Amino acid sequence: MKPHLPAASAWTRLKPPLLRFLDNCLSEFSAEASGHVADYIPELSKADPAYFGISLATLDGHVYEVGDSRVPFTIQSMSKPFVFALALDLLGAGRVESAIGVEPSGDPFNSIRLNSENHPFNPMVNAGAIACTGLIYDSKGAAAFEQIRAALGRFAGRDLAVDETVYASESQTGDRNRAIGYLLKTNAVISDDVAGVLDVYFRQCAVLVTARDIAVMAATLANRGINPVTGEQVLSAYAISRTLSVMTSSGMYDYAGEWIYRIGIPAKSGVGGGILAALPARLGLGSYSPRLDKHGNSVRGIKVCEALSSHYDLHMLNRSDD
Ligand code: GLN
């Protein structure tokens, strides 16, 4: 006997409400065509601006996904929180916290300005992220990149590859980041091998992820460092809480204040078009849409986060102890 299949409309009604919400976001915000695909890394300009994927992972390990949630793209600055957390655990908080500040800079992500102690303002802007990678490189040498790649993979719950073309493209054009590297060296934040540090940094930015990966990685941050899909404690709860702190104050660069005021969820964006949002004890969200606003944040990704926060009333400073 044939199984009785409900009609399409009934299927739609059977969808979990969360999936329906994500579907609605996808169809509503697909119409949004403002912003520009990043082109200062030439290879990134080839991304199809129509791509749009959203994924949400809950702390019981459910992963919801809609649209282009399995399309790979480069992690870019969304690697920064994970590498900061890794540095805290590998090198000790004292070492990391003495080299890199935790104050918002109010500057764009690629600002070359350091703080009054000639240290990076925070680990979410390029200067702080390059310093973070530099501290790991100083301590681990040639093994540094593999340690970073492996850690990112544990957050995602799978092995992650590198986009060699994007890596080469940024390496050929990344002189501004090199300038930041030399500035850090002259201020003794990182030691000698600036080229070696930048090579690891460019590779780390070129690690390939999907919106689904980002959701699981964000949910791991939201779950005090335990990946809700694999059950692995990836890094210490200390490292994760401090990482979420700097994501809260600086994750969205010179839009960070507005972001936390309006959306109220710790987040991090990347110029590849990804946004990662991690609401502690609740969920992780990953979105992918390559068109960016003037701050370098994905236009549609911001809309998804705004809608999620307001629809489910998720602002982290508007909680009761439910
Ligand atoms: N690799 C990029 C850079 O250093 C990352 C920047 C970003 O995603 N905001 O310029």
PDB file of C-alpha atoms in Angstrom, residues 12 15-30 52 54 65-67:
ATOM      1  CA  THR A  12       4.404  23.452   4.792  1.00  0.00           C
ATOM      2  CA  LYS A  15       7.340  22.323   9.133  1.00  0.00           C
ATOM      3  CA  PRO A  16       8.698  23.299  12.508  1.00  0.00           C
ATOM      4  CA  PRO A  17       7.843  26.969  13.172  1.00  0.00           C
ATOM      5  CA  LEU A  18      11.546  27.835  13.334  1.00  0.00           C
ATOM      6  CA  LEU A  19      12.133  26.445   9.862  1.00  0.00           C
ATOM      7  CA  ARG A  20       9.130  28.375   8.586  1.00  0.00           C
ATOM      8  CA  PHE A  21      10.551  31.528  10.139  1.00  0.00           C
ATOM      9  CA  LEU A  22      13.908  30.949   8.411  1.00  0.00           C
ATOM     10  CA  ASP A  23      12.125  30.261   5.117  1.00  0.00           C
ATOM     11  CA  ASN A  24      10.231  33.524   5.460  1.00  0.00           C
ATOM     12  CA  CYS A  25      13.484  35.391   6.122  1.00  0.00           C
ATOM     13  CA  LEU A  26      14.976  33.813   3.033  1.00  0.00           C
ATOM     14  CA  SER A  27      12.123  34.810   0.741  1.00  0.00           C
ATOM     15  CA  GLU A  28      11.593  38.253   2.247  1.00  0.00           C
ATOM     16  CA  PHE A  29      15.255  39.337   2.336  1.00  0.00           C
ATOM     17  CA  SER A  30      16.200  37.799  -1.030  1.00  0.00           C
ATOM     18  CA  PHE A  52      21.739  33.298   0.430  1.00  0.00           C
ATOM     19  CA  ILE A  54      20.757  30.618   6.722  1.00  0.00           C
ATOM     20  CA  GLU A  65      18.932  25.225   7.405  1.00  0.00           C
ATOM     21  CA  VAL A  66      17.391  26.994   4.426  1.00  0.00           C
ATOM     22  CA  GLY A  67      18.649  28.219   1.060  1.00  0.00           C
TER      23      GLY A  67
END
